[in-house]
mmCIF file of C-alpha atoms and ligand atoms in Angstrom:
data_model
loop_
_atom_site.group_PDB
_atom_site.id
_atom_site.type_symbol
_atom_site.label_atom_id
_atom_site.label_comp_id
_atom_site.label_asym_id
_atom_site.label_seq_id
_atom_site.Cartn_x
_atom_site.Cartn_y
_atom_site.Cartn_z
ATOM 1 C CA MET O 1143 95.514 -4.141 174.085
ATOM 2 C CA ILE O 1144 98.433 -2.687 172.967
ATOM 3 C CA LEU O 1145 102.034 -3.442 174.394
ATOM 4 C CA ASP O 1146 103.840 -0.209 173.782
ATOM 5 C CA LEU O 1147 107.722 -1.105 174.983
ATOM 6 C CA ASP O 1148 110.726 1.879 174.508
ATOM 7 C CA ILE O 1149 113.738 0.526 176.092
ATOM 8 C CA GLY O 1150 117.203 3.297 176.542
ATOM 9 C CA ASN O 1151 120.265 2.630 177.532
ATOM 10 C CA THR O 1152 119.344 3.105 180.870
ATOM 11 C CA LEU O 1153 115.460 2.158 181.910
ATOM 12 C CA SER O 1154 113.424 -0.128 179.381
ATOM 13 C CA LYS O 1155 109.901 2.247 179.546
ATOM 14 C CA TRP O 1156 106.075 0.239 178.820
ATOM 15 C CA ARG O 1157 102.926 1.249 178.040
ATOM 16 C CA LEU O 1158 99.366 -0.622 178.240
ATOM 17 C CA LYS O 1159 97.106 1.174 175.748
ATOM 18 C CA ASP O 1160 94.153 0.244 175.400
ATOM 19 C CA ALA O 1161 93.295 -0.539 171.220
ATOM 20 C CA ASP O 1162 89.404 0.594 171.417
ATOM 21 C CA SER O 1163 89.349 3.070 173.183
ATOM 22 C CA SER O 1164 93.503 4.687 173.258
ATOM 23 C CA GLU O 1165 93.662 5.153 176.841
ATOM 24 C CA ILE O 1166 96.320 4.607 178.930
ATOM 25 C CA ARG O 1167 96.015 1.852 181.427
ATOM 26 C CA SER O 1168 99.166 1.297 182.914
ATOM 27 C CA ARG O 1169 102.080 2.580 182.182
ATOM 28 C CA GLY O 1170 106.142 0.822 184.129
ATOM 29 C CA ALA O 1171 109.401 0.942 183.798
ATOM 30 C CA VAL O 1172 112.010 -1.558 184.537
ATOM 31 C CA TRP O 1173 116.675 -1.125 184.482
ATOM 32 C CA THR O 1174 117.482 -2.109 181.234
ATOM 33 C CA ARG O 1175 120.138 -4.076 181.938
ATOM 34 C CA GLU O 1176 118.657 -6.777 184.777
ATOM 35 C CA GLU O 1177 116.109 -9.473 183.215
ATOM 36 C CA TRP O 1178 112.028 -10.191 183.357
ATOM 37 C CA LYS O 1179 111.397 -11.237 186.201
ATOM 38 C CA PRO O 1180 107.786 -12.365 187.642
ATOM 39 C CA GLY O 1181 106.825 -10.459 189.933
ATOM 40 C CA SER O 1182 108.899 -7.163 188.813
ATOM 41 C CA ASP O 1183 106.974 -4.108 186.974
ATOM 42 C CA ILE O 1184 106.678 -5.699 183.991
ATOM 43 C CA PRO O 1185 102.818 -5.953 183.034
ATOM 44 C CA ASP O 1186 100.199 -8.843 181.146
ATOM 45 C CA LEU O 1187 100.953 -10.816 178.835
ATOM 46 C CA ASP O 1188 97.843 -12.330 178.706
ATOM 47 C CA VAL O 1189 96.308 -8.981 176.933
ATOM 48 C CA VAL O 1190 97.865 -8.131 174.683
ATOM 49 C CA GLU O 1191 97.700 -7.963 171.264
ATOM 50 C CA ALA O 1192 100.109 -6.188 169.760
ATOM 51 C CA VAL O 1193 103.423 -5.154 170.558
ATOM 52 C CA ARG O 1194 105.515 -2.242 168.368
ATOM 53 C CA ILE O 1195 109.313 -1.628 170.577
ATOM 54 C CA SER O 1196 111.892 0.727 169.904
ATOM 55 C CA SER O 1197 115.121 -0.351 171.547
ATOM 56 C CA VAL O 1198 118.612 0.966 171.571
ATOM 57 C CA ALA O 1199 119.463 -2.053 174.145
ATOM 58 C CA ARG O 1200 122.836 -4.204 173.462
ATOM 59 C CA GLN O 1201 122.008 -6.966 169.820
ATOM 60 C CA ALA O 1202 121.549 -9.136 172.396
ATOM 61 C CA VAL O 1203 118.584 -7.571 174.652
ATOM 62 C CA LEU O 1204 116.239 -6.305 172.315
ATOM 63 C CA GLU O 1205 116.475 -10.743 170.253
ATOM 64 C CA GLN O 1206 115.895 -12.388 174.137
ATOM 65 C CA THR O 1207 112.508 -9.572 173.852
ATOM 66 C CA VAL O 1208 111.633 -10.253 171.005
ATOM 67 C CA THR O 1209 111.872 -13.981 171.441
ATOM 68 C CA LEU O 1210 110.354 -13.640 174.626
ATOM 69 C CA LEU O 1211 106.934 -11.548 173.655
ATOM 70 C CA GLN O 1212 106.342 -13.676 170.522
ATOM 71 C CA SER O 1213 106.005 -17.068 171.907
ATOM 72 C CA ARG O 1214 103.094 -15.068 173.927
ATOM 73 C CA VAL O 1215 101.760 -12.232 171.469
ATOM 74 C CA ARG O 1216 100.004 -12.890 167.366
ATOM 75 C CA SER O 1217 102.004 -9.480 166.155
ATOM 76 C CA VAL O 1218 105.333 -8.208 167.392
ATOM 77 C CA HIS O 1219 106.768 -4.315 165.812
ATOM 78 C CA VAL O 1220 110.329 -4.120 166.074
ATOM 79 C CA ALA O 1221 111.012 -0.912 164.786
ATOM 80 C CA ARG O 1222 114.605 0.107 162.412
ATOM 81 C CA SER O 1223 115.765 4.058 162.273
ATOM 82 C CA VAL O 1224 115.504 3.400 157.629
ATOM 83 C CA PRO O 1225 116.502 5.801 154.492
ATOM 84 C CA GLU O 1226 113.129 8.501 154.636
ATOM 85 C CA ALA O 1227 109.395 7.513 155.910
ATOM 86 C CA LEU O 1228 106.185 9.450 156.803
ATOM 87 C CA GLY O 1229 107.822 12.319 154.611
ATOM 88 C CA VAL O 1230 110.959 12.592 156.821
ATOM 89 C CA MET O 1231 114.428 11.318 154.891
ATOM 90 C CA ASN O 1232 117.333 10.021 157.367
ATOM 91 C CA GLY O 1233 120.083 12.624 157.391
ATOM 92 C CA TYR O 1234 122.575 9.740 158.472
ATOM 93 C CA GLU O 1235 125.377 8.579 156.047
ATOM 94 C CA GLU O 1236 124.003 5.643 157.195
ATOM 95 C CA PRO O 1237 120.488 5.627 157.979
ATOM 96 C CA HIS O 1238 120.858 2.981 159.379
ATOM 97 C CA ARG O 1239 122.820 4.151 162.056
ATOM 98 C CA LEU O 1240 120.548 6.570 163.635
ATOM 99 C CA GLY O 1241 119.379 6.050 166.713
ATOM 100 C CA VAL O 1242 115.957 4.059 166.268
ATOM 101 C CA ASP O 1243 115.024 6.097 169.773
ATOM 102 C CA ARG O 1244 116.612 9.891 168.147
ATOM 103 C CA TRP O 1245 114.313 7.709 164.828
ATOM 104 C CA MET O 1246 111.216 7.764 166.545
ATOM 105 C CA GLY O 1247 111.495 11.348 168.214
ATOM 106 C CA VAL O 1248 112.055 12.712 165.071
ATOM 107 C CA LEU O 1249 109.000 10.933 162.829
ATOM 108 C CA ALA O 1250 106.582 12.006 166.375
ATOM 109 C CA GLY O 1251 107.645 15.383 166.133
ATOM 110 C CA TYR O 1252 107.272 16.593 162.009
ATOM 111 C CA GLN O 1253 103.871 14.362 162.086
ATOM 112 C CA LEU O 1254 102.773 17.302 165.349
ATOM 113 C CA ALA O 1255 104.348 19.752 163.971
ATOM 114 C CA GLY O 1256 106.390 19.622 161.228
ATOM 115 C CA GLY O 1257 110.060 20.258 160.882
ATOM 116 C CA CYS O 1258 111.175 20.794 164.763
ATOM 117 C CA CYS O 1259 114.713 20.383 166.647
ATOM 118 C CA ALA O 1260 113.576 17.203 168.819
ATOM 119 C CA VAL O 1261 115.741 16.392 172.210
ATOM 120 C CA ASP O 1262 115.929 13.739 173.931
ATOM 121 C CA CYS O 1263 117.184 13.474 178.046
ATOM 122 C CA GLY O 1264 118.305 10.093 178.982
ATOM 123 C CA SER O 1265 120.915 8.092 178.697
ATOM 124 C CA ALA O 1266 123.045 10.362 176.319
ATOM 125 C CA ILE O 1267 120.718 13.492 175.340
ATOM 126 C CA THR O 1268 120.334 14.026 172.239
ATOM 127 C CA ILE O 1269 119.547 16.802 169.651
ATOM 128 C CA ASP O 1270 118.030 15.974 166.602
ATOM 129 C CA PHE O 1271 116.582 18.806 163.481
ATOM 130 C CA VAL O 1272 113.980 18.227 160.567
ATOM 131 C CA LEU O 1273 113.421 21.228 158.503
ATOM 132 C CA PRO O 1274 109.606 21.764 156.746
ATOM 133 C CA GLY O 1275 109.379 19.128 153.904
ATOM 134 C CA GLY O 1276 111.097 16.278 156.032
ATOM 135 C CA ARG O 1277 115.023 17.442 155.618
ATOM 136 C CA HIS O 1278 116.296 15.290 158.054
ATOM 137 C CA LEU O 1279 119.942 17.300 158.653
ATOM 138 C CA GLY O 1280 121.539 15.241 161.822
ATOM 139 C CA GLY O 1281 121.407 15.364 165.066
ATOM 140 C CA TYR O 1282 123.917 16.167 168.025
ATOM 141 C CA ILE O 1283 124.687 13.402 171.186
ATOM 142 C CA LEU O 1284 126.637 14.911 174.660
ATOM 143 C CA PRO O 1285 125.786 12.626 177.770
ATOM 144 C CA GLY O 1286 123.328 12.791 179.855
ATOM 145 C CA LEU O 1287 122.988 14.677 183.461
ATOM 146 C CA ARG O 1288 123.605 10.707 184.937
ATOM 147 C CA LEU O 1289 126.286 9.864 182.765
ATOM 148 C CA MET O 1290 128.379 13.134 183.147
ATOM 149 C CA LYS O 1291 127.914 12.583 186.895
ATOM 150 C CA GLU O 1292 129.491 9.595 187.562
ATOM 151 C CA SER O 1293 132.413 10.175 184.451
ATOM 152 C CA LEU O 1294 133.565 12.332 187.998
ATOM 153 C CA GLN O 1295 133.668 9.331 189.719
ATOM 154 C CA LEU O 1296 133.610 11.842 192.826
ATOM 155 C CA GLY O 1297 131.353 9.792 194.918
ATOM 156 C CA THR O 1298 128.147 12.083 194.628
ATOM 157 C CA ARG O 1299 126.249 9.602 192.176
ATOM 158 C CA ASN O 1300 123.150 8.950 195.040
ATOM 159 C CA VAL O 1301 122.050 12.464 194.716
ATOM 160 C CA ALA O 1302 121.080 12.766 192.179
ATOM 161 C CA ILE O 1303 118.673 16.885 190.834
ATOM 162 C CA ASP O 1304 115.782 17.639 192.928
ATOM 163 C CA PRO O 1305 113.599 17.276 189.430
ATOM 164 C CA ASP O 1306 111.574 20.708 191.155
ATOM 165 C CA SER O 1307 114.880 22.691 191.787
ATOM 166 C CA GLU O 1308 114.449 25.740 189.488
ATOM 167 C CA ALA O 1309 116.726 26.534 187.345
ATOM 168 C CA GLU O 1310 117.484 30.384 189.001
ATOM 169 C CA GLU O 1311 119.285 27.896 191.362
ATOM 170 C CA LEU O 1312 121.150 25.499 189.544
ATOM 171 C CA LEU O 1313 122.708 28.201 187.784
ATOM 172 C CA LEU O 1314 124.300 29.541 191.148
ATOM 173 C CA PRO O 1315 127.407 29.190 192.555
ATOM 174 C CA GLY O 1316 127.984 25.353 194.466
ATOM 175 C CA ARG O 1317 128.810 25.833 198.412
ATOM 176 C CA ARG O 1318 129.234 21.625 198.783
ATOM 177 C CA THR O 1319 130.538 18.541 195.903
ATOM 178 C CA VAL O 1320 127.390 17.292 195.153
ATOM 179 C CA GLU O 1321 126.323 21.109 194.536
ATOM 180 C CA ALA O 1322 129.202 22.518 192.234
ATOM 181 C CA VAL O 1323 128.749 18.793 190.767
ATOM 182 C CA ASN O 1324 124.941 19.092 189.584
ATOM 183 C CA HIS O 1325 124.971 22.854 188.498
ATOM 184 C CA GLY O 1326 127.426 22.369 187.207
ATOM 185 C CA ILE O 1327 126.435 19.611 184.790
ATOM 186 C CA TYR O 1328 122.633 21.398 185.036
ATOM 187 C CA LEU O 1329 124.650 24.081 183.432
ATOM 188 C CA ALA O 1330 126.499 22.149 180.143
ATOM 189 C CA ALA O 1331 123.038 20.435 179.475
ATOM 190 C CA VAL O 1332 120.963 23.205 179.378
ATOM 191 C CA SER O 1333 123.501 25.766 178.000
ATOM 192 C CA ALA O 1334 124.517 22.768 175.254
ATOM 193 C CA VAL O 1335 120.402 22.760 174.404
ATOM 194 C CA ASN O 1336 120.226 26.396 174.015
ATOM 195 C CA ARG O 1337 122.974 26.986 171.900
ATOM 196 C CA ILE O 1338 122.684 24.396 169.084
ATOM 197 C CA TYR O 1339 119.112 24.765 169.055
ATOM 198 C CA ALA O 1340 119.915 28.841 168.349
ATOM 199 C CA GLU O 1341 122.824 27.305 166.510
ATOM 200 C CA VAL O 1342 120.580 25.173 163.449
ATOM 201 C CA CYS O 1343 118.215 27.977 163.958
ATOM 202 C CA ASP O 1344 119.576 30.311 162.342
ATOM 203 C CA ARG O 1345 122.465 28.499 160.463
ATOM 204 C CA GLU O 1346 118.773 27.177 158.570
ATOM 205 C CA GLY O 1347 117.375 30.983 159.013
ATOM 206 C CA ILE O 1348 114.140 29.746 160.041
ATOM 207 C CA ALA O 1349 112.750 29.668 164.555
ATOM 208 C CA LEU O 1350 112.172 25.694 164.915
ATOM 209 C CA PRO O 1351 108.560 24.519 167.173
ATOM 210 C CA LEU O 1352 111.125 22.437 170.170
ATOM 211 C CA LEU O 1353 109.764 19.501 171.744
ATOM 212 C CA LEU O 1354 110.979 18.023 174.545
ATOM 213 C CA THR O 1355 110.949 13.957 175.773
ATOM 214 C CA GLY O 1356 112.751 11.946 178.286
ATOM 215 C CA GLY O 1357 113.551 10.828 182.199
ATOM 216 C CA ASP O 1358 115.428 14.117 182.482
ATOM 217 C CA ALA O 1359 113.852 16.461 179.957
ATOM 218 C CA ARG O 1360 110.904 17.756 182.569
ATOM 219 C CA VAL O 1361 114.454 20.075 184.300
ATOM 220 C CA VAL O 1362 116.072 20.531 181.358
ATOM 221 C CA ALA O 1363 113.157 22.319 180.138
ATOM 222 C CA ARG O 1364 112.906 25.070 183.049
ATOM 223 C CA GLY O 1365 116.477 25.407 182.231
ATOM 224 C CA VAL O 1366 115.297 25.378 178.181
ATOM 225 C CA HIS O 1367 114.988 29.942 177.351
ATOM 226 C CA SER O 1368 112.926 29.174 173.888
ATOM 227 C CA PRO O 1369 109.880 28.084 174.354
ATOM 228 C CA HIS O 1370 108.678 25.285 174.257
ATOM 229 C CA ALA O 1371 106.970 21.606 174.948
ATOM 230 C CA ILE O 1372 107.612 18.721 176.981
ATOM 231 C CA TRP O 1373 106.311 15.134 175.663
ATOM 232 C CA PRO O 1374 106.373 12.225 177.818
ATOM 233 C CA ASP O 1375 105.484 9.832 174.703
ATOM 234 C CA MET O 1376 107.260 10.976 171.533
ATOM 235 C CA VAL O 1377 108.816 8.172 171.548
ATOM 236 C CA TYR O 1378 105.928 5.796 171.238
ATOM 237 C CA GLY O 1379 104.412 8.944 169.375
ATOM 238 C CA GLY O 1380 107.270 7.803 166.573
ATOM 239 C CA LEU O 1381 105.394 3.925 167.087
ATOM 240 C CA GLU O 1382 102.561 4.850 167.059
ATOM 241 C CA ALA O 1383 103.079 7.356 163.311
ATOM 242 C CA CYS O 1384 105.411 3.937 161.633
ATOM 243 C CA PHE O 1385 102.273 1.523 163.676
ATOM 244 C CA PRO O 1386 98.470 3.030 163.634
ATOM 245 C CA LEU O 1387 96.650 0.100 165.239
ATOM 246 C CA THR O 1388 94.047 1.987 166.188
ATOM 247 C CA ALA O 1389 91.358 4.014 164.383
ATOM 248 C CA ALA O 1390 92.472 7.818 165.527
ATOM 249 C CA GLU O 1391 96.591 6.814 165.311
ATOM 250 C CA ARG O 1392 95.351 5.876 162.561
ATOM 251 C CA ALA O 1393 93.470 9.121 160.977
ATOM 252 C CA GLY O 1394 97.887 9.900 162.572
ATOM 253 C CA ARG O 1395 96.766 11.036 166.883
ATOM 254 C CA MET O 1396 99.721 10.086 168.998
ATOM 255 C CA SER O 1397 98.724 9.863 172.372
ATOM 256 C CA GLY O 1398 100.161 12.758 174.384
ATOM 257 C CA ALA O 1399 101.249 15.028 172.258
ATOM 258 C CA PRO O 1400 101.186 18.206 173.882
ATOM 259 C CA ARG O 1401 100.340 21.731 171.781
ATOM 260 C CA VAL O 1402 102.867 22.713 170.924
ATOM 261 C CA PRO O 1403 104.213 26.190 171.413
ATOM 262 C CA GLU O 1404 105.014 29.294 168.434
ATOM 263 C CA PRO O 1405 108.958 29.409 167.990
ATOM 264 C CA ALA O 1406 110.695 33.447 168.482
ATOM 265 C CA GLY O 1407 111.017 34.313 165.686
ATOM 266 C CA LEU O 1408 114.007 34.275 164.116
ATOM 267 C CA GLU O 1409 115.518 37.727 164.810
ATOM 268 C CA LYS O 1410 114.574 37.390 168.681
ATOM 269 C CA ILE O 1411 117.614 34.014 168.310
ATOM 270 C CA ARG O 1412 119.472 35.593 166.746
ATOM 271 C CA ALA O 1413 119.694 37.900 169.350
ATOM 272 C CA GLY O 1414 120.200 35.646 171.943
ATOM 273 C CA LEU O 1415 123.138 33.782 170.038
ATOM 274 C CA ALA O 1416 124.253 37.166 169.692
ATOM 275 C CA PHE O 1417 124.787 37.808 172.866
ATOM 276 C CA SER O 1418 126.102 34.770 173.767
ATOM 277 C CA MET O 1419 128.407 34.808 171.854
ATOM 278 C CA LEU O 1420 129.896 38.037 173.005
ATOM 279 C CA LEU O 1421 130.063 37.306 176.880
HETATM 280 N N1 ADP G 160 112.715 7.845 188.118
HETATM 281 C C1 ADP G 160 113.132 7.524 187.726
HETATM 282 N N2 ADP G 160 114.431 7.071 187.598
HETATM 283 C C2 ADP G 160 115.299 6.817 186.970
HETATM 284 N N3 ADP G 160 116.682 7.121 185.973
HETATM 285 C C3 ADP G 160 115.023 9.627 185.755
HETATM 286 C C4 ADP G 160 114.959 8.741 186.646
HETATM 287 N N4 ADP G 160 114.079 10.449 186.902
HETATM 288 C C5 ADP G 160 114.150 10.793 185.745
HETATM 289 N N5 ADP G 160 115.596 10.012 185.541
HETATM 290 C C6 ADP G 160 117.133 10.658 184.747
HETATM 291 O O1 ADP G 160 116.416 9.651 183.591
HETATM 292 C C7 ADP G 160 117.163 9.126 183.078
HETATM 293 C C8 ADP G 160 116.872 8.470 181.968
HETATM 294 O O2 ADP G 160 115.496 9.145 181.149
HETATM 295 P P1 ADP G 160 115.416 7.620 180.406
HETATM 296 O O3 ADP G 160 114.656 8.474 178.890
HETATM 297 O O4 ADP G 160 114.690 7.051 181.015
HETATM 298 O O5 ADP G 160 116.890 6.967 180.061
HETATM 299 P P2 ADP G 160 116.927 5.717 178.304
HETATM 300 O O6 ADP G 160 116.243 6.225 177.636
HETATM 301 O O7 ADP G 160 118.940 6.373 178.242
HETATM 302 O O8 ADP G 160 116.787 4.802 179.430
HETATM 303 C C9 ADP G 160 118.227 8.738 184.051
HETATM 304 O O9 ADP G 160 119.453 8.410 183.469
HETATM 305 C C10 ADP G 160 118.178 9.839 184.541
HETATM 306 O O10 ADP G 160 119.439 10.540 184.668
HETATM 307 C C1 PAZ G 161 122.218 7.654 170.833
HETATM 308 C C2 PAZ G 161 122.303 6.635 172.238
HETATM 309 C C3 PAZ G 161 122.365 6.121 173.302
HETATM 310 C C4 PAZ G 161 120.672 7.964 172.957
HETATM 311 O O1 PAZ G 161 119.965 6.850 173.482
HETATM 312 P P1 PAZ G 161 119.309 6.530 175.110
HETATM 313 O O2 PAZ G 161 120.316 8.403 175.673
HETATM 314 O O3 PAZ G 161 118.223 7.379 174.702
HETATM 315 O O4 PAZ G 161 118.960 5.325 175.594
HETATM 316 C C5 PAZ G 161 121.215 6.184 171.115
HETATM 317 O O5 PAZ G 161 119.968 6.586 170.089
HETATM 318 C C6 PAZ G 161 122.413 5.145 169.970
HETATM 319 O O6 PAZ G 161 122.544 4.502 171.089
HETATM 320 N N1 PAZ G 161 122.600 5.071 169.073
HETATM 321 C C7 PAZ G 161 123.405 5.235 167.953
HETATM 322 C C8 PAZ G 161 123.885 5.956 167.785
HETATM 323 C C9 PAZ G 161 123.468 7.289 166.193
HETATM 324 O O7 PAZ G 161 122.752 7.484 166.999
HETATM 325 O O8 PAZ G 161 124.277 7.640 165.835
HETATM 326 K K1 K G 162 118.085 9.794 174.730
#
């Protein structure tokens, strides 16, 4: 069994993948700031023969995790942001400073769709661009929905946006504090994604496929106008591409990869941008 780990600032997600059948056997998540204890929602390491890790948590968290895993599992692979991999050139001036979860998302997106825009809606919302040919342009980082809400300190943190809410409802003026905050941060997040996607496509003269991942991907996607795909396992896809262990992975197939819709035409994206500038 292969254990894939995606350690974010909020949640440490894991999944167990059968190395023979490529099936995902189980998944879970624990709070990143909490210590792993027996009984918490962690996988049984006795069945694990290899581990792949993407971590943006503090260095100490990664070190503890790697030490624990190395004592139990033969091969442990830790992903790093590097200047170039799998045909993608990292756009950062200091490539190792690019969050490795972003790097994994970009590599997975490029392997699946070629040039693309990869959006990760977690603790932070990150929006990265890679062009056909593999040049990563860099990206944008803004606070995620939960962080935006907590920063207001209005006592609304425990009332999360219902992920099944319709975007139209979430865009209405709120008539209670909780509603006003939830609708405000929602509009901030979806406006940023829509605008940044259109700006960069316009500037580069190309309509790029759009991919979303992260804990808030589903609700943010409801407010995204352009055709897009949601890929909950996009970071894991990057791990599979960097450290292929199964026959399918070596052939470039990533688990759970969605069908990516054709992007809207560049003229349509540009018309939307011009319209939003008139407002
Ligand atoms: N069941 C859930 N538990 C915790 N957070 C959730 C859940 N569903 C959605 N979220 C949202 O997802 C965010 C965490 O997403 P995730 O992509 O795991 O973040 P990170 O990678 O930064 O840890 C939370 O900040 C919250 O807004
Ligand atoms: C931007 C991030 C905090 C996003 O982390 P996440 O929301 O996925 O927990 C992470 O990718 C990170 O720590 N990046 C390093 C800084 C950078 O990418 O420029
Ligand atoms: K993120």
